Amino acid sequence: MHCFLHPADFDSIISSHPRTFTHSLPQLYSPCRAAIMASNSANRDLLSPHNNNNNATTISRTRLIFTYGTLKRGFYNHRLMESLISTGDASFIGECTTKESFPLVIGPYGIPFLINLLGSGHRIPGELYAVSDRGLARLDELEGIETGHYERLPVDVVSGDGQVLAVEGYFGHRSFGEELWRKNGEKGLREFGKEMAEKYVVRANRPLGSNFVDDVWKFISA
């Protein structure tokens, strides 16, 4: 039987039992128990008050974020996740796969985009993280939420033993998502792997002064 855990439920549990929740996390995420148990104690303390640079900080809320591209372990932007983990603003939960099929395509500079067209493409594997509000703000900045690059949207993911979790993921912005899907011949990747990652161009190596959204449309029009 599938178990649905929505972000609102997650917040309620944390606010009611901030310390107890930390200890019960493996039970709530039984399919990812091995990954959680393997995490270091700093990661497991994500949801309880912690001391950072001698300033006591309490994480008031967390989000469950599904990553499928360069934020995954072993890929370029995972350095941001590592930074968030080191400050207690993120914790690796485990591997998972989208419950439904979605297009996963490559855009300009080798950047991966999940397109919000339910039922097209494939079920996409990725990684699940618990992220604080502060960590979420940094992820939103990287993904260009305010500038029309990506949208953070709800998505259901399935863990290894079949549990369904209602989380969030970053999808290519609706203003160009469908066009980018058509540009790729409506053929999506099964996952963003190492071979694709070799084509990824880091921001520092992109044309100086370039506009990302303009570059997406140039890619589509080419």
Coordinates of C-alpha atoms in Angstrom, one line a residue:
M1 CA 0.0 0.0 0.0
H2 CA 1.4 3.4 -1.0
C3 CA 2.2 6.0 1.7
F4 CA 1.7 9.6 0.6
L5 CA 3.6 12.2 2.6
H6 CA 2.9 15.8 1.6
P7 CA 5.1 18.8 2.5
A8 CA 2.4 20.2 4.8
D9 CA 2.4 16.9 6.7
F10 CA 6.2 17.1 6.9
D11 CA 6.1 20.6 8.3
S12 CA 3.5 19.7 10.9
I13 CA 5.5 16.8 12.2
I14 CA 8.6 18.9 12.5
S15 CA 7.0 21.8 14.3
S16 CA 5.2 19.6 16.8
H17 CA 8.1 17.3 17.6
P18 CA 11.4 18.9 16.3
R19 CA 13.7 16.6 18.2
T20 CA 11.6 13.5 18.2
F21 CA 11.2 13.8 14.4
T22 CA 15.0 13.6 13.9
H23 CA 15.0 10.2 15.6
S24 CA 11.9 8.9 13.9
L25 CA 13.1 9.9 10.4
P26 CA 14.3 6.4 9.4
Q27 CA 10.8 5.0 10.2
L28 CA 9.0 7.7 8.2
Y29 CA 11.3 7.0 5.3
S30 CA 11.6 3.3 5.6
P31 CA 12.5 2.8 1.9
C32 CA 15.4 5.1 2.3
R33 CA 16.4 3.8 5.7
A34 CA 19.8 2.5 4.6
A35 CA 20.8 5.9 3.1
I36 CA 19.7 7.8 6.2
M37 CA 21.5 5.4 8.6
A38 CA 24.6 5.9 6.4
S39 CA 24.5 9.7 6.7
N40 CA 26.7 11.3 9.3
S41 CA 25.3 12.6 12.6
A42 CA 25.4 16.2 11.3
N43 CA 23.1 15.3 8.4
R44 CA 20.7 13.4 10.8
D45 CA 20.5 16.5 12.9
L46 CA 19.2 18.6 10.0
L47 CA 15.7 19.0 11.6
S48 CA 16.9 19.8 15.2
P49 CA 18.5 23.0 16.5
H50 CA 22.2 23.2 15.7
N51 CA 25.1 25.5 16.3
N52 CA 26.8 27.0 13.3
N53 CA 29.7 29.4 13.8
N54 CA 28.7 29.8 17.5
N55 CA 25.3 31.1 16.5
A56 CA 22.4 28.8 17.5
T57 CA 20.1 28.3 14.5
T58 CA 16.8 26.5 14.4
I59 CA 15.5 25.2 11.1
S60 CA 11.8 26.0 11.2
R61 CA 10.7 24.1 8.1
T62 CA 12.0 21.7 5.5
R63 CA 11.1 20.7 1.9
L64 CA 11.6 17.5 0.2
I65 CA 13.4 18.2 -3.1
F66 CA 13.8 15.8 -6.0
T67 CA 17.0 16.3 -8.1
Y68 CA 17.6 14.7 -11.4
G69 CA 20.5 16.6 -13.1
T70 CA 23.6 18.5 -12.1
L71 CA 22.7 18.6 -8.4
K72 CA 23.0 14.8 -8.1
R73 CA 26.0 13.3 -6.4
G74 CA 29.0 13.1 -8.7
F75 CA 27.8 16.0 -10.9
Y76 CA 29.0 19.6 -11.1
N77 CA 26.4 21.5 -9.1
H78 CA 26.4 18.9 -6.3
R79 CA 29.0 21.1 -4.7
L80 CA 26.0 23.3 -3.6
M81 CA 24.3 20.4 -2.0
E82 CA 27.5 19.5 -0.2
S83 CA 27.7 23.1 1.1
L84 CA 24.1 22.9 2.3
I85 CA 24.8 19.6 4.0
S86 CA 27.9 21.0 5.7
T87 CA 25.8 23.8 7.3
G88 CA 22.9 21.6 8.3
D89 CA 20.6 23.0 5.6
A90 CA 20.2 19.8 3.6
S91 CA 20.3 16.0 4.1
F92 CA 20.4 13.2 1.6
I93 CA 17.3 11.0 1.9
G94 CA 17.8 8.4 -0.8
E95 CA 17.4 7.5 -4.5
C96 CA 14.0 7.5 -6.1
T97 CA 12.1 7.7 -9.4
T98 CA 9.3 9.8 -10.6
K99 CA 5.9 8.0 -10.2
E100 CA 4.8 9.2 -13.7
S101 CA 6.7 9.7 -17.0
F102 CA 8.1 13.1 -17.9
P103 CA 10.3 14.4 -20.7
L104 CA 13.9 14.9 -19.8
V105 CA 15.8 16.8 -22.4
I106 CA 19.0 18.7 -22.9
G107 CA 19.0 22.4 -23.8
P108 CA 21.7 24.9 -24.4
Y109 CA 25.1 24.4 -22.7
G110 CA 24.2 20.8 -22.1
I111 CA 21.7 21.8 -19.3
P112 CA 19.1 19.2 -18.4
F113 CA 15.4 20.1 -18.2
L114 CA 12.5 18.1 -16.8
I115 CA 9.4 19.2 -18.8
N116 CA 6.1 19.3 -17.1
L117 CA 4.2 17.1 -19.6
L118 CA 2.8 14.3 -17.6
G119 CA 2.8 11.0 -19.4
S120 CA 5.5 11.8 -22.0
G121 CA 9.1 10.6 -21.9
H122 CA 10.1 8.2 -19.1
R123 CA 10.0 7.7 -15.4
I124 CA 13.1 9.6 -14.3
P125 CA 15.5 8.4 -11.6
G126 CA 17.1 10.9 -9.2
E127 CA 17.9 11.8 -5.6
L128 CA 15.8 13.1 -2.7
Y129 CA 16.9 15.7 -0.2
A130 CA 15.4 17.3 2.8
V131 CA 16.2 21.0 2.5
S132 CA 15.7 23.9 4.9
D133 CA 14.1 27.2 4.0
R134 CA 17.6 28.8 3.8
G135 CA 18.8 25.9 1.6
L136 CA 15.7 26.2 -0.6
A137 CA 16.4 29.8 -1.2
R138 CA 19.9 29.0 -2.5
L139 CA 18.6 26.2 -4.7
D140 CA 15.9 28.6 -6.1
E141 CA 18.7 31.1 -6.9
L142 CA 20.7 28.5 -8.7
E143 CA 17.7 27.3 -10.7
G144 CA 16.7 30.8 -11.7
I145 CA 13.2 30.7 -10.2
E146 CA 12.9 34.5 -10.2
T147 CA 14.2 34.9 -13.8
G148 CA 12.1 32.3 -15.6
H149 CA 14.7 29.5 -16.0
Y150 CA 13.0 26.8 -13.9
E151 CA 9.8 26.4 -11.9
R152 CA 9.7 24.4 -8.6
L153 CA 6.6 22.2 -8.9
P154 CA 5.0 19.3 -7.1
V155 CA 6.0 15.8 -8.3
D156 CA 5.4 12.4 -6.9
V157 CA 8.4 10.1 -6.6
V158 CA 8.6 6.4 -5.7
S159 CA 11.2 4.9 -3.4
G160 CA 12.8 1.5 -3.8
D161 CA 10.1 -0.4 -1.9
G162 CA 7.2 1.3 -3.7
Q163 CA 6.3 4.2 -1.3
V164 CA 5.0 7.3 -3.0
L165 CA 6.2 10.7 -1.7
A166 CA 4.7 14.0 -2.7
V167 CA 7.7 16.3 -3.1
E168 CA 9.0 19.1 -5.3
G169 CA 11.3 19.3 -8.3
Y170 CA 12.7 21.9 -10.7
F171 CA 11.0 21.8 -14.2
G172 CA 11.9 23.9 -17.2
H173 CA 9.8 27.0 -17.3
R174 CA 6.4 26.7 -18.9
S175 CA 7.2 29.6 -21.3
F176 CA 9.6 27.4 -23.3
G177 CA 9.1 23.8 -21.9
E178 CA 6.9 22.4 -24.6
E179 CA 8.9 24.1 -27.4
L180 CA 12.1 22.6 -26.0
W181 CA 10.4 19.1 -26.0
R182 CA 9.5 19.5 -29.6
K183 CA 13.0 20.8 -30.4
N184 CA 14.3 17.5 -29.1
G185 CA 12.0 15.6 -31.4
E186 CA 9.8 14.6 -28.5
K187 CA 12.4 12.1 -27.5
G188 CA 13.5 12.2 -23.9
L189 CA 16.4 10.8 -22.0
R190 CA 15.9 8.0 -19.5
E191 CA 18.3 9.8 -17.1
F192 CA 20.9 12.5 -16.9
G193 CA 24.1 10.4 -16.8
K194 CA 27.9 11.0 -17.0
E195 CA 28.0 11.0 -20.8
M196 CA 25.5 13.9 -20.9
A197 CA 27.3 15.7 -18.1
E198 CA 30.4 15.9 -20.2
K199 CA 28.5 18.4 -22.5
Y200 CA 27.5 20.6 -19.6
V201 CA 29.1 24.1 -19.8
V202 CA 29.5 25.8 -16.4
R203 CA 28.3 29.4 -16.1
A204 CA 31.9 30.8 -16.0
N205 CA 32.5 29.4 -19.5
R206 CA 29.3 30.7 -21.1
P207 CA 29.4 33.9 -23.2
L208 CA 29.9 37.0 -21.1
G209 CA 26.7 38.9 -20.7
S210 CA 24.5 36.2 -22.2
N211 CA 20.9 35.9 -21.2
F212 CA 19.8 32.4 -20.3
V213 CA 16.2 32.6 -21.5
D214 CA 17.4 34.2 -24.8
D215 CA 19.9 31.4 -25.2
V216 CA 17.1 28.8 -24.7
W217 CA 15.1 30.4 -27.5
K218 CA 18.1 30.6 -29.8
F219 CA 18.7 26.9 -29.1
I220 CA 15.0 26.1 -29.9
S221 CA 15.1 28.2 -33.1
A222 CA 18.4 26.9 -34.4

